[in-house]
Amino acid sequence: QVQLQQSGAELVKPGSSVKISCKASGYTFTSYDMHWIKQQPGNGLEWIGWIYPGNGNTKYNQKFNGKATLTADKSSSTAYMQLSSLTSEDSAVYFCAQGLLSDWFAYWGQGTLVTVSS
Amino acid sequence: DIQMTQSPASLSASLGETVTIQCRASEDIYSGLAWYQQKPGKSPQLLIYGASSLQDGVPSRFSGSGSGTQYSLKISSMQTEDEGVYFCQQGLKYPLTFGSGTKLEIK
C-alpha cells in the first residue's frame, strides 16, 4: 500500500531555511509526480508544486517561486522540499501528497509542522 | 488562477440529516473536481474525484454532482464520524486550487 512518511516538526528562525522530507513506499517512486501542499493554521490548502522523481522535472505555483525548492533522491525514494528566507507567513503544516496518475490526492503524508519564530 | 468558492463556511446537522455543500469555480472546470474531508490534526482524505466518482472505501452516503462551474457534495444521512472540514479542489489547471473549506458539526 502507498505510504508517505514525513519528517518531524521544525522550529526555525526567521531568515533561515528548512528542508523537510517525504519517504515514499508501496509504489514506483520514479514514475509519479510528488506534490507538496501548505496549510496554515485555521486556513485552507495551497498547492506548492510537484516534482517528477524520474527526471527531476518540477512545476511550481508561481506564488512559491523562490520560496520552495523541490528535489528527490531516487536511491532512497525520498522527496524533499526546502523553504528559504523564512518568515512568520511560512509557519504552517506542509504535506506531501500523491495522486499517482491524477491531480487529486488519494495519498497524503502525515504533515510536517514548520514554526518560524525567533 | 481558478478561484474556488465554497459555501456555507460552516453548518451543523442532526444525525440522519441530509447535508449539501456547494463549490463554485471561477471558470468551467469540466468536472475536474475533488472533495476531501479533514479531521483535526489529520491529513485530508479523498472522498470524491472527477466530480462524482466515489473513492474506494468511502461510504456510499457521500455523493458528488455538478458540472461547469457549480458542484456539490451531499451526505445523505449525517453520522457522527462525518464531523470535520470539507474542501473542494480543482484539478483542471495549474496552479491546483482549493476551496476555503466548510466546517461540518453535529447539531
XYZ file of C-alpha atoms in Angstrom, chain A residues 33 35 37 39 43-47 50 59 61 95 103-106 108-111, chain B residues 31-34 36 38 42-44 46 49-50 55 87 89 91 94-96 98 100:
42
model
C 4.671 13.240 -9.544
C 3.045 17.093 -4.811
C 0.704 21.370 -0.170
C -1.874 24.530 5.241
C -6.661 28.265 6.823
C -7.251 26.344 3.701
C -4.901 24.425 1.470
C -2.406 25.835 -1.022
C -0.730 23.777 -3.717
C 5.229 18.889 -7.876
C 6.316 22.582 -11.656
C 2.795 27.501 -8.135
C 2.018 17.873 3.304
C -4.072 15.567 -9.865
C -6.271 14.584 -6.949
C -4.664 13.167 -3.894
C -5.592 9.768 -2.577
C -1.049 12.045 1.950
C 1.844 12.223 4.323
C 1.040 12.937 7.947
C 2.195 16.522 7.608
C -15.878 18.074 -13.870
C -12.242 18.326 -12.802
C -13.197 18.488 -9.134
C -12.398 16.547 -5.993
C -11.803 15.955 0.727
C -10.196 16.622 7.045
C -5.111 14.682 10.380
C -4.353 14.762 6.680
C -7.204 15.323 4.227
C -10.127 11.990 -0.682
C -12.931 12.735 -7.690
C -13.966 13.656 -11.196
C -13.094 6.957 -3.900
C -12.603 21.056 0.914
C -10.191 21.150 -5.240
C -7.632 19.567 -10.955
C -2.209 24.661 -12.631
C -1.916 26.007 -10.072
C -4.242 23.477 -8.469
C -8.741 24.504 -3.168
C -11.625 27.620 1.715
